[in-house]
């Protein structure tokens, strides 16, 4: 297995875990906060989509599909406290845009060489966390796993059994 295959494998695993947690949640359940002061799943999904787009567009701008008009503006630190579903998107919309962005990420990964994966991260501010371009692909592809623990709590709050 080479570096790109390994990154793709991690991305596919993260996608399976995220889809398992999100699979049977209803739109209204995306607005349940695990505890006070945390972000609801709807905001987290928009954040994940916005983040993946920004990270990979910084490496391969021609591979990333454009986000829907005004999408990124709905997922800022300032909007995290909003609970009104009308201010966000539906689960179907999130899943559609996530799929589009993920396809762009994988197209970018396919188009990049091993030498390019080993290059320093272009954005110097991100290098302390993600020193190499390969690390950016890993982050973009597995970022959802950082949020899945909160999704598990929402699932338990809604009476669902543990998945894993």
Short mmCIF file of C-alpha atoms in Angstrom, two decimals:
data_model
loop_
_atom_site.label_atom_id
_atom_site.label_comp_id
_atom_site.label_asym_id
_atom_site.label_seq_id
_atom_site.Cartn_x
_atom_site.Cartn_y
_atom_site.Cartn_z
CA UNK A 1 0.00 0.00 0.00
CA UNK A 2 1.41 3.38 -0.96
CA UNK A 3 0.79 6.72 0.75
CA UNK A 4 -2.22 7.67 -1.38
CA UNK A 5 -3.83 4.27 -0.86
CA UNK A 6 -3.29 4.56 2.88
CA UNK A 7 -4.81 8.05 3.00
CA UNK A 8 -7.77 6.88 0.89
CA UNK A 9 -8.29 3.92 3.22
CA UNK A 10 -8.39 6.22 6.27
CA UNK A 11 -10.81 8.55 4.51
CA UNK A 12 -13.10 5.65 3.58
CA UNK A 13 -13.06 4.37 7.17
CA UNK A 14 -13.92 7.82 8.55
CA UNK A 15 -16.76 8.12 6.04
CA UNK A 16 -18.22 4.77 7.14
CA UNK A 17 -18.11 5.77 10.80
CA UNK A 18 -19.68 9.18 10.13
CA UNK A 19 -22.41 7.71 7.93
CA UNK A 20 -23.22 5.13 10.61
CA UNK A 21 -23.70 7.85 13.24
CA UNK A 22 -25.72 10.11 10.93
CA UNK A 23 -27.68 7.43 9.09
CA UNK A 24 -30.94 7.33 11.01
CA UNK A 25 -30.91 10.79 12.59
CA UNK A 26 -33.82 13.04 11.65
CA UNK A 27 -33.38 16.67 10.61
CA UNK A 28 -34.69 17.97 13.93
CA UNK A 29 -32.25 15.77 15.85
CA UNK A 30 -29.35 17.57 14.19
CA UNK A 31 -30.14 20.50 16.51
CA UNK A 32 -29.79 18.61 19.79
CA UNK A 33 -26.73 19.80 21.67
CA UNK A 34 -24.87 17.02 23.53
CA UNK A 35 -24.53 19.38 26.51
CA UNK A 36 -24.95 23.12 26.95
CA UNK A 37 -22.21 25.08 25.26
CA UNK A 38 -21.45 22.49 22.58
CA UNK A 39 -22.26 22.75 18.90
CA UNK A 40 -25.22 20.92 17.42
CA UNK A 41 -24.66 18.41 14.64
CA UNK A 42 -26.10 20.68 11.95
CA UNK A 43 -23.46 23.31 12.67
CA UNK A 44 -20.75 20.66 12.93
CA UNK A 45 -21.64 19.23 9.52
CA UNK A 46 -21.45 22.65 7.91
CA UNK A 47 -18.15 23.26 9.69
CA UNK A 48 -16.76 19.95 8.41
CA UNK A 49 -17.82 20.72 4.85
CA UNK A 50 -16.46 24.26 4.98
CA UNK A 51 -13.19 23.07 6.50
CA UNK A 52 -12.62 20.29 3.97
CA UNK A 53 -13.32 22.66 1.11
CA UNK A 54 -10.89 25.29 2.42
CA UNK A 55 -8.09 22.84 3.22
CA UNK A 56 -8.15 20.96 -0.08
CA UNK A 57 -8.83 24.06 -2.19
CA UNK A 58 -5.61 25.42 -0.69
CA UNK A 59 -3.76 22.50 -2.29
CA UNK A 60 -5.80 21.75 -5.43
CA UNK A 61 -8.30 24.56 -6.09
CA UNK A 62 -9.29 23.18 -9.48
CA UNK A 63 -10.49 19.89 -7.96
CA UNK A 64 -12.89 21.24 -5.33
CA UNK A 65 -16.48 21.95 -6.32
CA UNK A 66 -17.79 25.34 -5.28
CA UNK A 67 -19.81 25.43 -2.10
CA UNK A 68 -23.44 26.52 -2.46
CA UNK A 69 -23.91 30.30 -2.43
CA UNK A 70 -23.60 31.64 1.14
CA UNK A 71 -22.85 28.21 2.61
CA UNK A 72 -19.54 29.06 4.31
CA UNK A 73 -21.03 32.15 5.99
CA UNK A 74 -23.52 29.98 7.89
CA UNK A 75 -20.75 28.08 9.70
CA UNK A 76 -18.64 30.52 11.67
CA UNK A 77 -17.90 30.88 15.37
CA UNK A 78 -20.63 33.51 15.46
CA UNK A 79 -23.30 31.16 14.08
CA UNK A 80 -22.49 28.22 16.35
CA UNK A 81 -24.93 29.41 19.04
CA UNK A 82 -27.91 29.67 16.67
CA UNK A 83 -30.59 27.02 17.21
CA UNK A 84 -33.05 28.04 14.49
CA UNK A 85 -33.19 25.26 11.86
CA UNK A 86 -34.13 27.85 9.21
CA UNK A 87 -30.62 29.30 9.55
CA UNK A 88 -29.01 26.03 8.45
CA UNK A 89 -29.49 23.20 5.95
CA UNK A 90 -31.33 19.89 5.90
CA UNK A 91 -29.63 16.57 6.49
CA UNK A 92 -30.15 15.73 2.82
CA UNK A 93 -28.39 18.95 1.78
CA UNK A 94 -25.47 18.30 4.13
CA UNK A 95 -25.01 14.77 2.83
CA UNK A 96 -25.18 15.93 -0.78
CA UNK A 97 -22.61 18.71 -0.32
CA UNK A 98 -20.39 16.45 1.81
CA UNK A 99 -20.38 13.89 -1.01
CA UNK A 100 -19.49 16.55 -3.58
CA UNK A 101 -16.63 17.87 -1.46
CA UNK A 102 -15.37 14.37 -0.69
CA UNK A 103 -15.33 13.54 -4.40
CA UNK A 104 -13.25 16.67 -4.93
CA UNK A 105 -10.88 15.68 -2.13
CA UNK A 106 -10.38 12.22 -3.61
CA UNK A 107 -9.88 13.67 -7.10
CA UNK A 108 -7.24 16.01 -5.66
CA UNK A 109 -5.57 13.09 -3.89
CA UNK A 110 -5.54 11.06 -7.12
CA UNK A 111 -3.97 13.95 -9.03
CA UNK A 112 -1.13 14.64 -6.63
CA UNK A 113 2.27 12.93 -6.68
CA UNK A 114 4.04 11.28 -3.77
CA UNK A 115 6.61 14.08 -3.96
CA UNK A 116 3.86 16.67 -3.59
CA UNK A 117 2.35 14.79 -0.63
CA UNK A 118 5.72 15.09 1.09
CA UNK A 119 5.94 18.87 0.56
CA UNK A 120 5.43 21.28 3.48
CA UNK A 121 1.88 22.45 4.05
CA UNK A 122 1.41 25.62 1.96
CA UNK A 123 -0.29 27.59 4.76
CA UNK A 124 2.40 28.29 7.36
CA UNK A 125 -0.23 28.80 10.08
CA UNK A 126 -1.28 25.15 9.76
CA UNK A 127 2.18 23.59 9.71
CA UNK A 128 2.44 23.03 13.45
CA UNK A 129 -0.53 20.64 13.25
CA UNK A 130 -0.18 19.46 9.65
CA UNK A 131 3.47 19.68 8.57
CA UNK A 132 3.08 17.99 5.17
CA UNK A 133 0.50 18.09 2.39
CA UNK A 134 -0.26 14.43 3.16
CA UNK A 135 -1.27 15.50 6.67
CA UNK A 136 -3.79 17.95 5.20
CA UNK A 137 -5.45 15.16 3.24
CA UNK A 138 -5.52 13.05 6.39
CA UNK A 139 -7.07 15.90 8.36
CA UNK A 140 -9.67 16.70 5.73
CA UNK A 141 -10.64 13.06 5.42
CA UNK A 142 -10.79 12.13 9.10
CA UNK A 143 -11.84 15.42 10.73
CA UNK A 144 -15.36 14.03 11.21
CA UNK A 145 -13.99 11.47 13.67
CA UNK A 146 -13.19 14.34 16.04
CA UNK A 147 -16.93 15.10 16.16
CA UNK A 148 -18.37 11.58 16.17
CA UNK A 149 -18.12 11.31 19.96
CA UNK A 150 -20.60 14.17 20.27
CA UNK A 151 -22.85 12.52 17.69
CA UNK A 152 -22.79 9.33 19.77
CA UNK A 153 -24.07 11.31 22.76
CA UNK A 154 -26.93 12.76 20.71
CA UNK A 155 -27.80 9.25 19.56
CA UNK A 156 -27.91 8.06 23.18
CA UNK A 157 -29.98 11.09 24.24
CA UNK A 158 -32.52 10.10 21.58
CA UNK A 159 -32.74 6.52 22.86
CA UNK A 160 -30.55 4.80 20.30
CA UNK A 161 -28.13 2.04 21.33
CA UNK A 162 -24.36 2.39 20.88
CA UNK A 163 -23.16 1.62 17.37
CA UNK A 164 -19.66 0.45 18.19
#
